[in-house]
Structure formats: C-alpha cells, structure tokens
XYZ file of C-alpha atoms in Angstrom:
611
model
C 0.113 0.134 -0.339
C 1.706 3.278 -1.176
C -0.121 5.602 0.685
C 1.616 8.993 -0.245
C -0.089 10.487 -3.478
C -3.686 9.332 -2.130
C -5.015 13.719 -1.493
C -8.878 12.982 -1.595
C -11.349 15.175 -3.758
C -12.010 17.045 -0.902
C -8.264 17.483 0.418
C -7.048 18.715 -2.576
C -9.643 21.807 -2.650
C -8.585 22.503 0.507
C -5.648 22.764 0.032
C -5.817 24.212 -3.292
C -6.264 27.696 -1.645
C -3.355 27.469 0.299
C -0.598 29.078 -1.189
C 3.271 29.629 -0.863
C 3.822 29.850 2.788
C 5.162 33.421 1.903
C 2.184 34.720 0.356
C -0.757 36.548 2.321
C -3.722 35.719 1.658
C -4.934 32.111 1.910
C -8.538 31.446 0.359
C -10.085 27.550 1.468
C -12.888 26.164 -0.256
C -14.031 23.979 2.604
C -13.757 24.883 6.342
C -12.368 23.170 9.281
C -15.920 21.488 10.232
C -15.700 19.650 7.089
C -12.079 18.818 6.288
C -11.889 17.684 10.215
C -15.292 16.531 10.686
C -14.394 12.761 10.871
C -11.423 10.056 11.763
C -11.803 9.578 7.445
C -11.625 12.907 6.429
C -8.527 14.339 9.494
C -6.990 11.018 7.881
C -6.538 12.361 4.153
C -5.563 15.234 5.632
C -2.307 14.186 7.542
C -2.286 11.726 3.904
C -1.558 15.330 2.562
C 1.030 16.233 4.713
C 3.316 13.177 3.870
C 2.579 14.080 -0.177
C 4.646 16.555 0.199
C 7.999 15.147 1.055
C 7.838 13.489 -2.644
C 7.787 14.198 -5.922
C 10.672 15.619 -8.001
C 10.611 19.158 -5.656
C 11.009 16.508 -2.349
C 12.259 13.316 -2.250
C 11.910 11.872 -5.445
C 14.807 13.434 -6.829
C 16.123 17.235 -5.513
C 16.230 17.304 -1.866
C 17.650 13.708 -1.802
C 19.849 13.286 -4.767
C 21.071 17.359 -5.750
C 21.692 18.341 -2.330
C 23.850 16.189 -0.441
C 26.246 16.252 -3.895
C 29.452 17.313 -4.057
C 31.092 15.529 -0.837
C 33.955 12.915 -0.272
C 31.949 9.576 -1.160
C 30.160 11.163 -4.914
C 29.201 13.689 -7.136
C 26.941 15.299 -9.851
C 27.480 14.320 -12.777
C 28.910 17.316 -15.382
C 29.861 20.150 -16.352
C 28.923 23.123 -14.547
C 24.646 24.987 -15.236
C 23.094 27.261 -13.050
C 21.002 24.041 -11.642
C 22.107 20.729 -9.655
C 25.522 20.988 -10.777
C 26.136 24.416 -9.545
C 24.504 22.986 -6.320
C 27.236 20.095 -6.738
C 30.077 22.354 -7.425
C 28.648 24.749 -5.011
C 28.543 27.349 -7.263
C 24.584 28.724 -6.206
C 23.098 31.148 -7.399
C 19.559 32.669 -6.728
C 18.026 31.535 -9.478
C 18.957 28.630 -9.639
C 15.255 26.652 -9.154
C 16.793 23.493 -7.822
C 17.347 25.311 -4.378
C 13.788 27.702 -4.675
C 11.118 25.522 -5.911
C 12.025 22.045 -3.017
C 12.185 25.223 -0.234
C 8.810 26.107 -1.245
C 7.624 22.878 -1.360
C 8.782 22.302 2.212
C 6.533 25.068 3.560
C 3.362 23.634 1.540
C 4.211 20.925 4.066
C 4.438 23.131 7.103
C 1.768 25.191 6.358
C 0.010 22.067 5.563
C 0.988 20.199 8.896
C 0.326 23.378 11.107
C -3.193 22.633 10.298
C -3.568 19.261 11.217
C -1.764 19.834 14.272
C -3.908 22.517 15.196
C -7.479 21.439 14.389
C -7.057 17.430 14.474
C -5.981 17.826 19.188
C -9.744 20.347 18.794
C -12.000 17.265 17.212
C -14.823 16.409 19.832
C -13.885 13.003 18.687
C -10.205 12.941 19.636
C -11.773 12.747 23.370
C -15.250 11.720 22.912
C -15.087 8.804 20.717
C -14.769 4.877 20.868
C -10.654 3.832 22.092
C -10.456 3.196 18.067
C -11.230 7.012 17.112
C -9.260 8.009 19.651
C -6.525 5.941 18.930
C -6.161 6.527 15.335
C -6.414 10.102 16.271
C -3.462 10.294 18.648
C -1.758 8.501 16.013
C -2.378 11.084 13.307
C -1.737 13.854 15.510
C 1.817 12.370 16.198
C 2.720 11.512 12.622
C 2.154 15.722 11.313
C 4.161 16.699 14.578
C 6.568 14.436 12.755
C 6.497 15.246 9.315
C 6.440 18.958 10.206
C 9.551 18.623 12.248
C 11.335 16.716 9.262
C 10.473 19.733 6.933
C 11.854 22.024 9.522
C 14.635 19.917 9.779
C 15.523 19.524 6.634
C 15.382 23.754 6.064
C 18.007 24.086 9.227
C 19.986 21.832 7.779
C 19.954 23.627 4.480
C 19.795 27.202 5.110
C 20.034 27.552 8.459
C 18.304 30.157 10.362
C 14.577 30.115 8.761
C 11.104 31.212 9.167
C 9.247 28.978 11.047
C 6.070 29.017 11.734
C 3.963 27.026 13.954
C 1.126 28.040 13.821
C -0.960 27.644 10.300
C -0.872 31.171 7.821
C -4.282 32.156 8.394
C -3.634 32.558 12.375
C -0.737 34.506 11.654
C -0.847 38.685 11.272
C 1.758 38.772 8.943
C 3.002 35.790 6.561
C 6.505 37.139 6.516
C 7.993 35.838 9.345
C 10.867 36.885 10.644
C 14.146 34.229 10.676
C 14.399 31.783 13.648
C 17.092 30.561 15.864
C 17.663 27.328 14.858
C 18.399 25.818 18.005
C 14.976 27.723 19.230
C 13.524 26.087 16.214
C 15.669 22.566 17.149
C 14.534 22.976 20.637
C 10.380 23.204 19.182
C 10.848 20.045 17.142
C 12.938 17.403 19.815
C 9.995 18.983 22.017
C 7.019 18.055 19.750
C 8.841 14.322 19.191
C 8.889 13.492 22.583
C 4.751 13.820 22.812
C 4.824 12.274 19.172
C 5.915 9.232 20.630
C 3.436 8.349 22.534
C 0.974 9.130 20.223
C 2.151 6.913 17.718
C 1.490 2.829 17.646
C 4.943 0.674 16.974
C 5.850 -1.151 13.620
C 4.463 -4.278 14.903
C 0.508 -2.946 15.999
C -0.450 -2.001 12.724
C -1.104 -2.869 9.014
C 2.457 -2.387 7.838
C 2.959 0.511 5.068
C 5.521 3.640 4.981
C 3.048 5.345 8.148
C 5.340 6.705 10.522
C 5.544 4.183 13.776
C 7.232 5.214 17.533
C 10.788 3.701 16.267
C 10.547 6.447 13.345
C 9.719 9.015 15.766
C 12.372 7.990 18.417
C 15.204 8.029 15.535
C 14.038 11.224 14.099
C 14.157 12.799 17.801
C 17.497 11.386 18.244
C 18.570 12.958 15.023
C 17.598 16.005 15.414
C 19.424 16.200 19.143
C 23.047 14.775 17.248
C 22.318 18.070 15.059
C 21.305 20.602 17.760
C 24.594 20.085 19.694
C 26.651 19.562 16.014
C 28.452 21.504 14.347
C 26.563 24.550 11.768
C 27.308 27.366 10.297
C 26.832 31.182 11.882
C 26.234 34.053 10.632
C 24.583 36.995 7.678
C 25.916 38.916 5.511
C 28.639 38.812 2.493
C 31.474 37.983 4.901
C 31.985 34.233 5.945
C 30.570 32.658 9.083
C 31.804 30.502 11.539
C 31.044 27.107 12.307
C 30.009 26.783 15.644
C 28.802 24.439 18.156
C 26.658 24.877 21.454
C 28.642 24.567 24.487
C 25.827 22.836 26.279
C 25.816 20.065 23.145
C 26.605 16.973 25.436
C 22.930 17.440 26.774
C 21.756 16.712 22.711
C 24.364 13.313 22.688
C 21.958 11.929 25.694
C 18.646 12.470 23.933
C 19.811 10.587 21.066
C 21.266 8.353 23.316
C 19.018 7.463 25.335
C 16.334 7.553 21.924
C 18.352 5.076 20.607
C 18.869 2.629 22.953
C 15.024 2.346 23.965
C 14.866 1.260 20.098
C 17.502 -1.324 20.334
C 16.030 -2.330 23.245
C 12.989 -3.532 21.249
C 14.344 -5.843 18.911
C 11.402 -6.771 17.922
C 9.711 -4.008 16.184
C 13.359 -2.789 14.211
C 17.240 -5.162 14.082
C 19.418 -5.653 11.027
C 18.425 -6.911 8.150
C 21.233 -9.656 7.767
C 21.966 -9.494 4.492
C 22.439 -5.610 3.088
C 21.883 -6.037 -0.773
C 18.823 -7.452 1.140
C 17.596 -3.997 2.194
C 17.602 -2.330 -1.714
C 16.418 -6.355 -3.421
C 12.976 -5.242 -1.188
C 13.371 -1.699 -1.728
C 13.125 -2.346 -5.482
C 10.191 -4.896 -5.675
C 7.697 -1.859 -6.242
C 5.202 -5.034 -5.995
C 5.809 -6.225 -2.711
C 4.214 -5.572 0.136
C 5.550 -2.422 2.123
C 5.675 -5.165 5.065
C 7.995 -7.588 3.643
C 10.501 -6.043 5.655
C 10.588 -8.576 8.290
C 13.011 -7.139 10.969
C 12.210 -3.566 10.230
C 15.459 -2.476 9.313
C 13.714 0.772 7.827
C 12.247 2.688 10.355
C 11.388 5.728 8.139
C 11.215 6.285 4.443
C 9.192 8.092 2.055
C 6.585 6.188 -0.158
C 6.766 6.581 -4.387
C 4.130 5.930 -7.067
C 1.495 7.064 -9.182
C 4.119 7.722 -11.800
C 3.585 11.718 -11.151
C 7.250 13.735 -10.634
C 4.483 15.555 -8.435
C 4.381 11.808 -6.147
C 6.345 9.268 -7.545
C 10.639 9.084 -7.178
C 13.872 9.643 -9.777
C 16.203 7.471 -8.468
C 17.145 4.591 -10.311
C 16.369 6.567 -13.694
C 18.530 9.968 -12.232
C 20.589 7.552 -10.899
C 21.934 3.872 -9.735
C 23.287 2.069 -12.588
C 23.658 3.237 -16.534
C 20.619 1.409 -18.074
C 20.252 1.096 -21.751
C 17.253 2.683 -22.762
C 17.060 -0.570 -25.070
C 17.338 -2.592 -22.649
C 14.283 -4.992 -21.353
C 15.421 -2.783 -17.656
C 14.486 0.819 -19.665
C 16.658 3.554 -19.820
C 18.677 6.155 -17.096
C 21.552 6.207 -14.303
C 24.557 7.693 -14.283
C 23.938 11.040 -13.012
C 25.450 10.566 -9.519
C 29.046 9.044 -9.667
C 31.119 7.912 -6.638
C 34.651 8.640 -6.336
C 37.474 5.987 -7.206
C 39.102 6.797 -3.214
C 35.205 5.735 -1.910
C 35.359 2.756 -4.648
C 38.908 2.013 -2.401
C 37.283 2.664 1.058
C 35.448 -0.121 1.308
C 37.759 -4.054 2.028
C 37.470 -6.227 -0.834
C 35.353 -8.356 1.458
C 33.279 -5.893 3.161
C 30.058 -6.977 1.313
C 28.364 -3.771 0.838
C 31.082 -1.940 -1.379
C 29.132 -4.419 -4.781
C 25.796 -2.774 -3.348
C 27.201 1.025 -2.558
C 29.548 0.985 -5.422
C 28.829 -1.142 -8.701
C 31.229 -1.134 -11.734
C 29.371 -2.239 -14.905
C 26.893 -0.289 -16.779
C 23.783 -2.435 -18.916
C 23.656 -2.196 -22.745
C 20.682 -2.937 -25.269
C 21.453 -6.499 -25.437
C 21.043 -6.976 -21.007
C 24.669 -7.685 -21.152
C 26.764 -5.409 -18.725
C 29.646 -3.983 -19.952
C 32.534 -2.727 -16.823
C 32.953 1.482 -16.377
C 36.050 2.937 -16.139
C 37.391 4.484 -12.814
C 35.788 7.974 -12.771
C 32.550 6.355 -14.541
C 31.470 4.648 -11.141
C 28.034 5.495 -9.737
C 25.994 5.137 -7.296
C 23.951 1.903 -7.140
C 21.414 1.080 -4.087
C 18.869 2.864 -6.266
C 18.948 0.762 -9.827
C 16.913 0.139 -12.679
C 18.086 -3.039 -13.716
C 17.027 -4.247 -9.360
C 13.574 -2.954 -10.397
C 10.677 -5.393 -10.115
C 8.944 -6.078 -11.927
C 10.892 -4.452 -14.875
C 10.096 -0.964 -16.630
C 11.205 -0.624 -20.033
C 10.915 2.434 -22.060
C 11.583 6.036 -20.855
C 9.834 5.848 -17.319
C 11.127 8.675 -15.656
C 9.328 7.020 -12.658
C 9.972 3.715 -10.708
C 8.519 3.834 -7.381
C 11.136 3.384 -5.410
C 10.623 4.955 -1.816
C 13.826 6.727 0.033
C 14.772 5.426 2.683
C 15.283 8.426 5.485
C 16.279 6.266 8.455
C 18.004 2.147 9.337
C 18.393 0.588 12.170
C 22.068 0.883 11.027
C 21.871 4.766 11.573
C 20.421 4.300 15.179
C 23.317 1.963 16.357
C 26.042 4.458 15.547
C 24.346 7.733 16.637
C 24.543 5.032 19.616
C 27.746 4.406 19.339
C 28.655 7.703 18.803
C 26.556 9.222 21.431
C 27.677 6.814 24.431
C 31.611 7.412 23.204
C 30.997 11.324 23.456
C 28.715 10.895 26.690
C 31.781 8.825 28.341
C 34.817 10.251 27.421
C 35.443 7.341 25.428
C 33.364 4.209 23.875
C 31.517 1.734 26.843
C 31.431 -1.850 25.788
C 27.767 -0.748 24.761
C 29.013 1.517 21.955
C 31.385 -0.950 20.639
C 29.076 -3.699 20.365
C 26.990 -1.779 18.948
C 29.228 0.055 16.103
C 30.303 -3.838 14.928
C 26.680 -5.197 14.829
C 26.638 -3.136 11.540
C 30.180 -4.522 11.133
C 29.575 -7.705 11.475
C 26.761 -7.528 8.432
C 29.049 -5.693 6.019
C 32.071 -8.267 6.979
C 28.679 -11.243 6.746
C 30.263 -14.730 6.081
C 33.890 -13.435 7.619
C 33.043 -11.820 11.253
C 36.113 -12.565 12.161
C 38.198 -9.919 9.725
C 36.342 -6.601 11.261
C 39.307 -5.803 12.735
C 40.294 -4.201 15.684
C 38.167 -1.590 16.711
C 39.287 1.313 18.894
C 38.845 2.139 23.012
C 39.954 5.524 23.248
C 37.537 8.787 22.264
C 39.590 10.573 19.004
C 40.146 7.271 17.656
C 36.645 5.607 17.742
C 35.025 8.489 16.684
C 37.473 8.628 14.125
C 36.172 4.205 12.946
C 32.139 6.537 13.666
C 32.867 8.284 11.125
C 34.469 5.632 9.024
C 31.418 3.403 9.049
C 29.389 5.777 8.365
C 30.884 6.613 5.804
C 31.008 3.030 4.278
C 27.583 2.322 5.407
C 25.573 4.722 4.209
C 26.782 5.308 0.983
C 24.636 7.236 -1.858
C 21.831 7.839 0.545
C 22.332 11.314 0.846
C 24.194 11.288 4.654
C 27.024 11.999 3.949
C 27.208 15.683 3.601
C 25.506 16.539 6.392
C 27.541 14.595 8.407
C 30.454 15.968 7.640
C 28.563 19.521 8.712
C 27.414 18.258 12.112
C 31.113 17.105 12.841
C 32.629 20.497 10.926
C 34.841 17.637 8.839
C 33.417 19.256 5.388
C 36.029 21.613 4.644
C 38.652 19.488 5.449
C 37.203 16.899 2.823
C 36.329 18.668 0.781
C 38.352 21.483 -0.077
C 39.610 23.137 -3.608
C 43.786 22.036 -3.848
C 44.277 21.106 -0.117
C 40.732 19.096 0.851
C 41.812 15.000 1.731
C 40.236 14.157 -1.473
C 41.916 15.684 -3.672
C 44.836 13.940 -2.070
C 44.620 10.682 -1.670
C 42.783 11.052 -5.681
C 46.167 12.481 -6.517
C 48.083 9.538 -4.458
C 45.810 7.057 -6.752
C 46.781 8.762 -9.724
C 49.966 8.280 -9.401
C 49.761 4.897 -7.893
C 51.418 6.100 -4.393
C 50.920 4.662 -0.934
C 47.543 2.639 0.088
C 47.112 3.009 -3.569
C 50.515 1.291 -5.079
C 49.103 -1.748 -5.958
C 45.796 -0.290 -8.151
C 46.210 -1.531 -11.793
C 46.373 0.678 -15.149
C 43.504 -1.142 -16.399
C 41.172 -3.543 -15.873
C 40.721 -6.752 -18.302
C 37.198 -8.010 -18.495
C 34.920 -10.201 -21.014
C 30.871 -10.651 -21.096
C 30.139 -14.283 -19.855
C 26.624 -14.406 -21.005
C 24.558 -11.324 -19.245
C 27.735 -10.802 -16.071
C 31.502 -9.132 -16.572
C 33.811 -12.231 -16.457
C 37.105 -10.016 -14.514
C 40.613 -10.956 -15.346
C 42.993 -8.965 -12.639
C 42.400 -7.993 -9.952
C 41.478 -4.346 -8.669
C 44.195 -4.739 -5.429
C 47.251 -6.167 -7.372
C 49.582 -4.692 -10.796
C 48.944 -4.840 -14.242
C 49.057 -8.071 -15.237
C 50.677 -7.298 -18.399
C 52.871 -3.673 -19.351
C 54.053 -1.411 -22.361
C 52.019 -0.174 -25.090
C 50.770 -3.576 -26.344
C 48.126 -5.130 -24.887
C 48.242 -8.756 -26.154
C 44.621 -9.956 -23.152
C 42.450 -7.467 -25.040
C 43.577 -8.690 -28.639
C 43.350 -12.659 -27.448
C 39.512 -11.925 -26.834
C 39.949 -9.192 -22.896
C 38.358 -6.395 -23.330
C 40.424 -3.347 -21.385
C 38.849 -0.457 -19.148
C 40.905 2.524 -18.490
C 40.965 2.035 -13.927
C 44.074 4.808 -12.575
C 44.208 5.095 -16.651
C 40.927 7.273 -15.849
C 42.992 9.406 -13.609
C 46.021 10.166 -15.656
C 44.000 10.821 -18.544
C 44.811 15.228 -19.202
C 41.350 14.946 -20.911
C 39.634 13.848 -17.748
C 38.280 17.054 -17.317
C 35.005 19.166 -16.621
C 33.325 22.029 -17.929
C 33.726 24.371 -14.364
C 32.095 27.889 -16.479
C 34.872 29.416 -18.881
C 36.970 26.919 -18.746
C 37.778 23.123 -18.010
C 39.926 21.743 -15.437
C 41.156 18.437 -14.228
C 38.390 16.231 -12.604
C 40.005 15.736 -9.452
C 40.296 18.808 -9.067
C 36.275 19.688 -10.674
C 35.212 18.520 -7.280
C 33.319 21.001 -4.919
C 35.160 23.613 -7.135
C 33.663 26.401 -6.232
C 33.112 25.843 -2.104
C 34.574 27.809 0.610
C 34.523 26.944 3.805
C 31.910 29.358 5.628
C 29.586 30.354 2.776
C 29.418 26.729 1.098
C 27.363 25.176 4.429
C 24.512 26.921 4.125
C 22.176 27.507 1.169
C 21.750 30.894 0.209
C 17.440 32.684 0.410
C 16.461 32.698 -3.422
C 16.165 35.997 -4.976
C 11.691 35.723 -5.191
C 12.493 35.267 -1.475
C 14.140 37.451 -0.717
C 12.720 39.965 -3.191
C 9.194 38.876 -0.864
C 10.171 40.345 2.256
C 11.387 43.533 0.194
C 14.869 43.752 2.803
C 13.636 42.644 5.835
C 15.411 38.741 5.197
C 18.550 38.753 6.148
C 21.021 36.151 3.914
C 22.935 33.364 4.209
C 26.801 34.273 4.788
C 28.739 34.705 2.299
C 26.201 34.981 -0.389
C-alpha cells in the first residue's frame, strides 16, 4: 500500500487555496468542520501532509539526489550549470530554481502540518470518540508533529536559521515571518517529538505501510538532537560565517543516546536485515507488500507511486547504474558518480561495496560492461534491480526513499556513548561492531580491531558511516555537523584531492592499483581477469590480452588521462580538481535564500553568510 500520493478530492479543494508560505492571502474552499469532521477526513488531511515529502521537488530527486553532493563519497555528473551541477560544485546562484522550488515545497508541507496539528486535537472525537477513533486521531496527530519536524529539519540543515512558524498562516497577522534561531527551533521540534512518540504505535501494532510509527519518531528525535548538538554555520551578510557548536551539546547527545537505546531494546520491532544487499532489493521490489521488511531495518521512509512528478520518485532513472534505453530495463542512471577513493575505502570482502559502488553499466542487449574508474555510479537504487522491470523511457520507478535505517540508530548510539563517556563503552563497541559484522557477513572475524580511545573510536564512526550510508544523502550533512566538510573537500588541499592524486600516481595505499581492468562478457555478466588490488598483468603499449579476447578498460589510467576534464564555467579543469570546485568554507555549508524569496521580503530577510 503506497499511501503518499493518495490525496482525496476534498483535501485537494481545501489546499488548492493554500498559497506559498510567503504569500499573504490563503483562500479556503472547504471549512475546518468538513476537513476535520471525521477520522476519515483527518486521515486524508494527514496523507496530504505526507505528500509534500515526495515528487521532484521533494525526496523524489532534488532534496535527496541533488542537495547531498558534491562530497567525499560522490559528485554530480557533468559540466556546471545553474541547476543541479551548480549545487554540486557549490556555485549557488540566487536564481537557481533547484534551490527555490524544494524550499517552497517544504514550506507547503510545514503549512499543512501546522493545520493538522492545530485542528486534530480540537476534534470532538479526539476526546469523546470510541477507543479506536481516539487512538487513530492520536496517531494522526503524532504523525503530523513528526512530519513538521522532518520538514523543518530539512530547511534548517540546508538554510540554517529559517522563518519558523508553528501555527497555520490564517492565524498569523504577518506571513513574512522573520528568521528564527535554529537552536530554539530544534528545541521546539525535539519537544514535539517527545509528545509524538507517545501518540503513535510501534511498527507491529498496526498494518505495515509507509506511515510513521514509534521507531521512526524516536530515531528522528535522536537525529535532530545530534544536529542540535553538532556544528553548523552561523552568521549573516557577505562575510564568511563561523562553524560553531553549542556549549551544552552533551545535553543533546544524551537525548540521542537514550532514544537510540530505547529502539535497540525493542529488537522485536527493529533490527538489522542480515543481508545488506537485500535491503535495497526489497526497495526495488515495488510490487511487494511494504511489510516485506521482516526485520524492520527501515524505520522511516518516503513512499512513492503514481508515475507523477508530484508523487513519485526518480531514483534509478536519474541515479543508479547506467542502463541503455533499449534494454529490458529501460534507460537511465548515471547522474551521481561515486569517487574512485570511495571505491577503495571498502575492504574487498566488505559486502557493501558491490551494492554501493557497482562497476558495470547495462547495454542494449541486456549484457553488462565494465565501467572506467571515474564512471562508477551509486548503486542502491538501480533500475536493473526493479521488480517488475520497467522498460522504455519511464522517469518514475516508484522507489521509496529511505530516511533512517536501524544501522543509523546503532551508529548514532555508539557516537553519543563515546562522546558522553569520554571514550567508547562496551555497549558502544557492541553497537558499532554489529554494523561491521553485518557488512562482513561470512567473514565476521575479519572486521579488524575496534579502537578503545575516544578519538580513535570517533574516527572509526566517521569512517563506518561513510561506508554504510553511501548514496543515501547522509554523508555531506554528517561532515557538516562534525565540522569536517571543508577538511574533506576544500579545493586543492582537501583530503579527497590528496587521496585522488595518490591514487592517480599509484602511491601510498594505492600502490598496487592497476592501470587497466581486463574483462569479458560471460553471458549477461562480467568475467574479470585481473584484481582491483594487484598491479597490471601486462605493461607497455601492446595489450596482448585485449587481442586475445579480453576488453581493456581504463582504471588508474582514468585519473592519469589529461583529457578527463569537466567544465566549471569558462574553463575546463581536470576531474580531480573539478569536484566541489567552488566550495568556500564559511559559506558553502548553507544554501542561499533564492532571489524571489528575498524580493518578497522587501529587504527584511537577511541572507546567509557569503552570498
């Protein structure tokens, strides 16, 4: 049951008059008595709130696939433009509609949530209905509180201090709300979620679908608490801002720790899927019941469906492995390229790398070809895994977007425990190693030694989250809250440049990376001759292996090629230098407010630092 696009005709009439958040005169076609006159109508209203998560301007493509890149895991493909590539290269212009349109959709979601939060507890049935009616209305109330927190969280982590109204627009005398301090906003949301978690049921207590349950609320509360206690960019005006964290940050780490522990104590509700690949195979099986996640690894997801730009998703069409349109799977993929150093961040026996960094593309005859080192894509949402296959040119594949998984809960717990206890406790180490052992399924004894000092364990957490959440829109924001983004991706000096140059030159940990990969087709699959971790089989200009039936694809040589360049405006630069080319510390950690919003405020909205 995919519930997100299911807005009723009555709800559509009601919200047809709800203008953009910044406009002054909302017009209602249907009154509160009709919209909140029954449990069914209240349900339809909250489904309308869910709907603002999805579509092209939500977690269907822009927020989840454009906004998290470029980072130290991946980059947006192609030459710079005033769109997604401008976001990826951190050249954010105020006229970029890819920034403006999601901003407005998030505020539409906020407005709808505010209405539901205000009106549902006022319904007579909320206190006088049957026990079933009261339970369902409490659940809807909790869902609306959680959805409002998700919308505001997304606004804060991308724009910082944003206008934050907690009442619907009809009740405000001035719709041009000033920017609110993000700390106060986070505090309100964290308090709201403390209420919401007692209003919604656990996962197994209700029908399985994409609706929010108790684990999702608690996990989101933990995540918001870590961001409240983490670093973020402060300041306004054209001067660079400052990355700061609050002095009382441990208070929020305690909240995160406690919420995660309560989820971990309910393994009857949520635990790890023992097979990492199957998490994503289940997502790709769009015809299956949402209850097919036996383990409850996915706590919070955005449902997709309807083959519409307003209600569906484009994972697998924009992102994922490149697929030729004449194949049985249809065409698409390749919008996100994973960095070569991300491929080599994985141990060869880590079961996550074939999922996160697939090394193939699909040809028109359904066979696979090996890709070059700088052409590896993300792989969790891939078109060729979709069941049933969707041939042709369809843009929308109905893949749900995962917001929080159980491995996130375990690693948040481990991180908070380490910070609160000045080093990892036995419980923190156990949670951390539970994630690693799943990754090394079949080779659990080879996970390595877990550090027992605070700094070492924190660094291990940083690396484990890097490996666990590749392509899930998590990494960039983790780096920001740890104040590590500039260290990782800064032009010229960032860690990614150092490592990519080492890889190019075959130095340090990359000394044995081959120049080429030799492979051939074996049915529809790839048979590889040489290792990713050993020197070339042959040297010199004559490739005798290619002549004997093996295809040669550039591997380390792909970084050596002088013509491997990307446009960054009026010039072309080498691939290594192009990633996050315009990043500026103290500016690029936040997006600017778009020009239309600035104009609407008539000078009363202060721009983010550096813009």
